[in-house]
């Protein structure tokens, strides 16, 4: 009888997406994020990292709300829905965050409480501090395999560069 070793699934490649939920450029970048998710599935771990910009007064609350959505199991759908309403968020503020939660069937009361009690502040602050430490200055910014790719000025060519790095790391 021969011994068989269980196949080990390689760890997914991590793509950190430094994002701000009131940022129109981050909304535009969603097509790239969706395309990457479709291409790689669970072989690419796309992680939302928060980088609220001072010029957008509701971005900090939106980052906290996104963390609550992840806690309730609907993080990316929530992020995408908020990014689709950046202009409305800029005009109406936090009520938009609660509206989106309700529309997605999330516990909006819990969102409201989370925004009041600040339970997600540490995550948002830690992301922002790490972003500053590695040179993030605007959003979206991507980090894959230690390489920082700034998308704030232009998304042009970024998906191709991320794909090139991910394929190399995954041995594709």
JSON list of C-alpha atoms in Angstrom, two decimals, residues 19-171:
[
{"chain": "A", "resi": 19, "resn": "UNK", "atom": "CA", "xyz": [-9.96, 52.52, -0.44]},
{"chain": "A", "resi": 20, "resn": "UNK", "atom": "CA", "xyz": [-12.17, 55.35, 0.70]},
{"chain": "A", "resi": 21, "resn": "UNK", "atom": "CA", "xyz": [-15.91, 54.92, 0.40]},
{"chain": "A", "resi": 22, "resn": "UNK", "atom": "CA", "xyz": [-16.67, 58.51, -0.58]},
{"chain": "A", "resi": 23, "resn": "UNK", "atom": "CA", "xyz": [-14.06, 58.45, -3.36]},
{"chain": "A", "resi": 24, "resn": "UNK", "atom": "CA", "xyz": [-15.30, 58.50, -6.98]},
{"chain": "A", "resi": 25, "resn": "UNK", "atom": "CA", "xyz": [-11.98, 56.96, -8.14]},
{"chain": "A", "resi": 26, "resn": "UNK", "atom": "CA", "xyz": [-12.59, 53.98, -5.84]},
{"chain": "A", "resi": 27, "resn": "UNK", "atom": "CA", "xyz": [-16.04, 53.59, -7.37]},
{"chain": "A", "resi": 28, "resn": "UNK", "atom": "CA", "xyz": [-14.44, 53.54, -10.83]},
{"chain": "A", "resi": 29, "resn": "UNK", "atom": "CA", "xyz": [-11.94, 50.92, -9.62]},
{"chain": "A", "resi": 30, "resn": "UNK", "atom": "CA", "xyz": [-14.73, 48.47, -8.73]},
{"chain": "A", "resi": 31, "resn": "UNK", "atom": "CA", "xyz": [-14.76, 47.08, -12.28]},
{"chain": "A", "resi": 32, "resn": "UNK", "atom": "CA", "xyz": [-11.12, 46.04, -11.84]},
{"chain": "A", "resi": 33, "resn": "UNK", "atom": "CA", "xyz": [-11.80, 44.51, -8.42]},
{"chain": "A", "resi": 34, "resn": "UNK", "atom": "CA", "xyz": [-14.77, 42.55, -9.80]},
{"chain": "A", "resi": 35, "resn": "UNK", "atom": "CA", "xyz": [-12.74, 41.35, -12.80]},
{"chain": "A", "resi": 36, "resn": "UNK", "atom": "CA", "xyz": [-9.91, 40.19, -10.53]},
{"chain": "A", "resi": 37, "resn": "UNK", "atom": "CA", "xyz": [-12.34, 38.41, -8.21]},
{"chain": "A", "resi": 38, "resn": "UNK", "atom": "CA", "xyz": [-13.94, 36.69, -11.20]},
{"chain": "A", "resi": 39, "resn": "UNK", "atom": "CA", "xyz": [-10.60, 35.64, -12.68]},
{"chain": "A", "resi": 40, "resn": "UNK", "atom": "CA", "xyz": [-9.00, 34.30, -9.51]},
{"chain": "A", "resi": 41, "resn": "UNK", "atom": "CA", "xyz": [-11.85, 33.41, -7.17]},
{"chain": "A", "resi": 42, "resn": "UNK", "atom": "CA", "xyz": [-10.54, 32.36, -3.78]},
{"chain": "A", "resi": 43, "resn": "UNK", "atom": "CA", "xyz": [-6.94, 32.16, -5.03]},
{"chain": "A", "resi": 44, "resn": "UNK", "atom": "CA", "xyz": [-6.78, 35.96, -4.62]},
{"chain": "A", "resi": 45, "resn": "UNK", "atom": "CA", "xyz": [-7.68, 37.34, -1.21]},
{"chain": "A", "resi": 46, "resn": "UNK", "atom": "CA", "xyz": [-8.86, 40.89, -1.92]},
{"chain": "A", "resi": 47, "resn": "UNK", "atom": "CA", "xyz": [-8.78, 42.79, 1.35]},
{"chain": "A", "resi": 48, "resn": "UNK", "atom": "CA", "xyz": [-10.40, 46.16, 1.86]},
{"chain": "A", "resi": 49, "resn": "UNK", "atom": "CA", "xyz": [-8.07, 48.52, 3.70]},
{"chain": "A", "resi": 50, "resn": "UNK", "atom": "CA", "xyz": [-9.41, 51.86, 4.89]},
{"chain": "A", "resi": 51, "resn": "UNK", "atom": "CA", "xyz": [-7.84, 55.16, 4.00]},
{"chain": "A", "resi": 52, "resn": "UNK", "atom": "CA", "xyz": [-10.43, 57.87, 4.67]},
{"chain": "A", "resi": 53, "resn": "UNK", "atom": "CA", "xyz": [-9.35, 61.21, 3.25]},
{"chain": "A", "resi": 54, "resn": "UNK", "atom": "CA", "xyz": [-9.88, 64.42, 5.20]},
{"chain": "A", "resi": 55, "resn": "UNK", "atom": "CA", "xyz": [-11.50, 66.12, 2.19]},
{"chain": "A", "resi": 56, "resn": "UNK", "atom": "CA", "xyz": [-14.47, 63.72, 2.44]},
{"chain": "A", "resi": 57, "resn": "UNK", "atom": "CA", "xyz": [-16.22, 64.33, 5.73]},
{"chain": "A", "resi": 58, "resn": "UNK", "atom": "CA", "xyz": [-18.29, 61.11, 5.72]},
{"chain": "A", "resi": 59, "resn": "UNK", "atom": "CA", "xyz": [-15.49, 58.74, 4.69]},
{"chain": "A", "resi": 60, "resn": "UNK", "atom": "CA", "xyz": [-14.46, 57.90, 8.25]},
{"chain": "A", "resi": 61, "resn": "UNK", "atom": "CA", "xyz": [-18.02, 56.92, 9.23]},
{"chain": "A", "resi": 62, "resn": "UNK", "atom": "CA", "xyz": [-18.35, 54.97, 5.98]},
{"chain": "A", "resi": 63, "resn": "UNK", "atom": "CA", "xyz": [-15.19, 52.98, 6.80]},
{"chain": "A", "resi": 64, "resn": "UNK", "atom": "CA", "xyz": [-16.61, 52.09, 10.20]},
{"chain": "A", "resi": 65, "resn": "UNK", "atom": "CA", "xyz": [-19.93, 51.12, 8.61]},
{"chain": "A", "resi": 66, "resn": "UNK", "atom": "CA", "xyz": [-18.11, 48.88, 6.12]},
{"chain": "A", "resi": 67, "resn": "UNK", "atom": "CA", "xyz": [-16.45, 47.06, 9.01]},
{"chain": "A", "resi": 68, "resn": "UNK", "atom": "CA", "xyz": [-19.87, 46.50, 10.57]},
{"chain": "A", "resi": 69, "resn": "UNK", "atom": "CA", "xyz": [-21.08, 45.11, 7.22]},
{"chain": "A", "resi": 70, "resn": "UNK", "atom": "CA", "xyz": [-18.13, 42.69, 7.15]},
{"chain": "A", "resi": 71, "resn": "UNK", "atom": "CA", "xyz": [-19.02, 41.66, 10.70]},
{"chain": "A", "resi": 72, "resn": "UNK", "atom": "CA", "xyz": [-22.59, 41.00, 9.55]},
{"chain": "A", "resi": 73, "resn": "UNK", "atom": "CA", "xyz": [-21.31, 38.92, 6.61]},
{"chain": "A", "resi": 74, "resn": "UNK", "atom": "CA", "xyz": [-22.05, 41.29, 3.71]},
{"chain": "A", "resi": 75, "resn": "UNK", "atom": "CA", "xyz": [-18.92, 43.43, 3.52]},
{"chain": "A", "resi": 76, "resn": "UNK", "atom": "CA", "xyz": [-18.20, 43.60, -0.20]},
{"chain": "A", "resi": 77, "resn": "UNK", "atom": "CA", "xyz": [-21.85, 44.00, -1.29]},
{"chain": "A", "resi": 78, "resn": "UNK", "atom": "CA", "xyz": [-22.10, 46.87, 1.20]},
{"chain": "A", "resi": 79, "resn": "UNK", "atom": "CA", "xyz": [-18.85, 48.48, 0.02]},
{"chain": "A", "resi": 80, "resn": "UNK", "atom": "CA", "xyz": [-19.99, 48.29, -3.60]},
{"chain": "A", "resi": 81, "resn": "UNK", "atom": "CA", "xyz": [-23.41, 49.73, -2.78]},
{"chain": "A", "resi": 82, "resn": "UNK", "atom": "CA", "xyz": [-21.93, 52.67, -0.85]},
{"chain": "A", "resi": 83, "resn": "UNK", "atom": "CA", "xyz": [-19.37, 53.37, -3.58]},
{"chain": "A", "resi": 84, "resn": "UNK", "atom": "CA", "xyz": [-22.22, 53.51, -6.09]},
{"chain": "A", "resi": 85, "resn": "UNK", "atom": "CA", "xyz": [-23.66, 56.39, -4.04]},
{"chain": "A", "resi": 86, "resn": "UNK", "atom": "CA", "xyz": [-20.56, 58.52, -3.32]},
{"chain": "A", "resi": 87, "resn": "UNK", "atom": "CA", "xyz": [-22.29, 61.72, -4.41]},
{"chain": "A", "resi": 88, "resn": "UNK", "atom": "CA", "xyz": [-25.35, 61.01, -2.26]},
{"chain": "A", "resi": 89, "resn": "UNK", "atom": "CA", "xyz": [-23.10, 60.15, 0.69]},
{"chain": "A", "resi": 90, "resn": "UNK", "atom": "CA", "xyz": [-21.36, 63.49, 0.27]},
{"chain": "A", "resi": 91, "resn": "UNK", "atom": "CA", "xyz": [-24.70, 65.30, 0.35]},
{"chain": "A", "resi": 92, "resn": "UNK", "atom": "CA", "xyz": [-26.75, 63.36, 2.90]},
{"chain": "A", "resi": 93, "resn": "UNK", "atom": "CA", "xyz": [-24.03, 61.81, 5.06]},
{"chain": "A", "resi": 94, "resn": "UNK", "atom": "CA", "xyz": [-24.56, 58.99, 7.54]},
{"chain": "A", "resi": 95, "resn": "UNK", "atom": "CA", "xyz": [-28.26, 58.36, 6.76]},
{"chain": "A", "resi": 96, "resn": "UNK", "atom": "CA", "xyz": [-27.07, 56.94, 3.41]},
{"chain": "A", "resi": 97, "resn": "UNK", "atom": "CA", "xyz": [-24.95, 54.39, 5.28]},
{"chain": "A", "resi": 98, "resn": "UNK", "atom": "CA", "xyz": [-27.99, 53.21, 7.23]},
{"chain": "A", "resi": 99, "resn": "UNK", "atom": "CA", "xyz": [-30.18, 53.20, 4.09]},
{"chain": "A", "resi": 100, "resn": "UNK", "atom": "CA", "xyz": [-27.71, 50.92, 2.30]},
{"chain": "A", "resi": 101, "resn": "UNK", "atom": "CA", "xyz": [-27.60, 48.59, 5.32]},
{"chain": "A", "resi": 102, "resn": "UNK", "atom": "CA", "xyz": [-31.42, 48.33, 5.29]},
{"chain": "A", "resi": 103, "resn": "UNK", "atom": "CA", "xyz": [-31.51, 47.77, 1.52]},
{"chain": "A", "resi": 104, "resn": "UNK", "atom": "CA", "xyz": [-29.09, 44.84, 1.89]},
{"chain": "A", "resi": 105, "resn": "UNK", "atom": "CA", "xyz": [-31.12, 43.34, 4.74]},
{"chain": "A", "resi": 106, "resn": "UNK", "atom": "CA", "xyz": [-28.52, 44.11, 7.38]},
{"chain": "A", "resi": 107, "resn": "UNK", "atom": "CA", "xyz": [-29.26, 45.19, 10.94]},
{"chain": "A", "resi": 108, "resn": "UNK", "atom": "CA", "xyz": [-29.34, 48.99, 10.48]},
{"chain": "A", "resi": 109, "resn": "UNK", "atom": "CA", "xyz": [-29.86, 49.57, 14.22]},
{"chain": "A", "resi": 110, "resn": "UNK", "atom": "CA", "xyz": [-26.59, 47.74, 14.85]},
{"chain": "A", "resi": 111, "resn": "UNK", "atom": "CA", "xyz": [-24.91, 49.96, 12.24]},
{"chain": "A", "resi": 112, "resn": "UNK", "atom": "CA", "xyz": [-26.21, 53.04, 14.02]},
{"chain": "A", "resi": 113, "resn": "UNK", "atom": "CA", "xyz": [-24.96, 51.71, 17.36]},
{"chain": "A", "resi": 114, "resn": "UNK", "atom": "CA", "xyz": [-21.56, 50.83, 15.87]},
{"chain": "A", "resi": 115, "resn": "UNK", "atom": "CA", "xyz": [-21.19, 54.37, 14.54]},
{"chain": "A", "resi": 116, "resn": "UNK", "atom": "CA", "xyz": [-22.07, 55.78, 17.96]},
{"chain": "A", "resi": 117, "resn": "UNK", "atom": "CA", "xyz": [-19.96, 53.46, 20.12]},
{"chain": "A", "resi": 118, "resn": "UNK", "atom": "CA", "xyz": [-16.96, 53.47, 17.78]},
{"chain": "A", "resi": 119, "resn": "UNK", "atom": "CA", "xyz": [-16.37, 49.70, 17.98]},
{"chain": "A", "resi": 120, "resn": "UNK", "atom": "CA", "xyz": [-14.59, 49.69, 14.61]},
{"chain": "A", "resi": 121, "resn": "UNK", "atom": "CA", "xyz": [-12.43, 52.80, 15.11]},
{"chain": "A", "resi": 122, "resn": "UNK", "atom": "CA", "xyz": [-9.28, 50.81, 15.89]},
{"chain": "A", "resi": 123, "resn": "UNK", "atom": "CA", "xyz": [-9.46, 48.86, 12.63]},
{"chain": "A", "resi": 124, "resn": "UNK", "atom": "CA", "xyz": [-9.96, 52.01, 10.55]},
{"chain": "A", "resi": 125, "resn": "UNK", "atom": "CA", "xyz": [-7.21, 53.89, 12.42]},
{"chain": "A", "resi": 126, "resn": "UNK", "atom": "CA", "xyz": [-4.78, 50.95, 12.11]},
{"chain": "A", "resi": 127, "resn": "UNK", "atom": "CA", "xyz": [-5.42, 50.66, 8.37]},
{"chain": "A", "resi": 128, "resn": "UNK", "atom": "CA", "xyz": [-4.89, 54.38, 7.88]},
{"chain": "A", "resi": 129, "resn": "UNK", "atom": "CA", "xyz": [-1.68, 54.37, 9.94]},
{"chain": "A", "resi": 130, "resn": "UNK", "atom": "CA", "xyz": [-0.31, 51.38, 8.02]},
{"chain": "A", "resi": 131, "resn": "UNK", "atom": "CA", "xyz": [-1.23, 53.03, 4.73]},
{"chain": "A", "resi": 132, "resn": "UNK", "atom": "CA", "xyz": [0.62, 56.20, 5.68]},
{"chain": "A", "resi": 133, "resn": "UNK", "atom": "CA", "xyz": [3.61, 54.12, 6.79]},
{"chain": "A", "resi": 134, "resn": "UNK", "atom": "CA", "xyz": [3.91, 52.43, 3.39]},
{"chain": "A", "resi": 135, "resn": "UNK", "atom": "CA", "xyz": [3.40, 55.63, 1.41]},
{"chain": "A", "resi": 136, "resn": "UNK", "atom": "CA", "xyz": [-0.28, 55.57, 0.54]},
{"chain": "A", "resi": 137, "resn": "UNK", "atom": "CA", "xyz": [-1.33, 59.15, -0.21]},
{"chain": "A", "resi": 138, "resn": "UNK", "atom": "CA", "xyz": [-4.56, 58.66, -2.14]},
{"chain": "A", "resi": 139, "resn": "UNK", "atom": "CA", "xyz": [-7.17, 56.12, -3.11]},
{"chain": "A", "resi": 140, "resn": "UNK", "atom": "CA", "xyz": [-7.41, 53.63, -4.59]},
{"chain": "A", "resi": 141, "resn": "UNK", "atom": "CA", "xyz": [-3.96, 52.21, -3.92]},
{"chain": "A", "resi": 142, "resn": "UNK", "atom": "CA", "xyz": [-3.18, 48.51, -4.31]},
{"chain": "A", "resi": 143, "resn": "UNK", "atom": "CA", "xyz": [-0.47, 46.47, -2.64]},
{"chain": "A", "resi": 144, "resn": "UNK", "atom": "CA", "xyz": [0.37, 43.00, -3.93]},
{"chain": "A", "resi": 145, "resn": "UNK", "atom": "CA", "xyz": [3.55, 41.09, -3.11]},
{"chain": "A", "resi": 146, "resn": "UNK", "atom": "CA", "xyz": [5.01, 44.19, -1.48]},
{"chain": "A", "resi": 147, "resn": "UNK", "atom": "CA", "xyz": [4.51, 46.34, -4.59]},
{"chain": "A", "resi": 148, "resn": "UNK", "atom": "CA", "xyz": [2.43, 49.49, -4.22]},
{"chain": "A", "resi": 149, "resn": "UNK", "atom": "CA", "xyz": [0.36, 50.51, -7.25]},
{"chain": "A", "resi": 150, "resn": "UNK", "atom": "CA", "xyz": [-1.28, 53.92, -7.04]},
{"chain": "A", "resi": 151, "resn": "UNK", "atom": "CA", "xyz": [-4.65, 54.17, -8.76]},
{"chain": "A", "resi": 152, "resn": "UNK", "atom": "CA", "xyz": [-5.73, 57.60, -7.63]},
{"chain": "A", "resi": 153, "resn": "UNK", "atom": "CA", "xyz": [-4.41, 59.34, -10.73]},
{"chain": "A", "resi": 154, "resn": "UNK", "atom": "CA", "xyz": [-5.23, 56.61, -13.24]},
{"chain": "A", "resi": 155, "resn": "UNK", "atom": "CA", "xyz": [-6.49, 53.04, -13.24]},
{"chain": "A", "resi": 156, "resn": "UNK", "atom": "CA", "xyz": [-4.86, 52.60, -16.64]},
{"chain": "A", "resi": 157, "resn": "UNK", "atom": "CA", "xyz": [-2.81, 49.42, -16.74]},
{"chain": "A", "resi": 158, "resn": "UNK", "atom": "CA", "xyz": [-3.25, 48.56, -13.06]},
{"chain": "A", "resi": 159, "resn": "UNK", "atom": "CA", "xyz": [-5.44, 45.50, -13.56]},
{"chain": "A", "resi": 160, "resn": "UNK", "atom": "CA", "xyz": [-2.89, 44.13, -16.06]},
{"chain": "A", "resi": 161, "resn": "UNK", "atom": "CA", "xyz": [-0.03, 44.74, -13.61]},
{"chain": "A", "resi": 162, "resn": "UNK", "atom": "CA", "xyz": [-1.93, 43.10, -10.73]},
{"chain": "A", "resi": 163, "resn": "UNK", "atom": "CA", "xyz": [-2.79, 40.14, -13.00]},
{"chain": "A", "resi": 164, "resn": "UNK", "atom": "CA", "xyz": [0.86, 39.82, -14.04]},
{"chain": "A", "resi": 165, "resn": "UNK", "atom": "CA", "xyz": [2.01, 39.71, -10.40]},
{"chain": "A", "resi": 166, "resn": "UNK", "atom": "CA", "xyz": [-0.79, 37.37, -9.27]},
{"chain": "A", "resi": 167, "resn": "UNK", "atom": "CA", "xyz": [-0.12, 34.95, -12.17]},
{"chain": "A", "resi": 168, "resn": "UNK", "atom": "CA", "xyz": [3.56, 34.86, -11.26]},
{"chain": "A", "resi": 169, "resn": "UNK", "atom": "CA", "xyz": [2.82, 34.25, -7.57]},
{"chain": "A", "resi": 170, "resn": "UNK", "atom": "CA", "xyz": [0.22, 31.59, -8.32]},
{"chain": "A", "resi": 171, "resn": "UNK", "atom": "CA", "xyz": [2.42, 29.88, -10.90]}
]
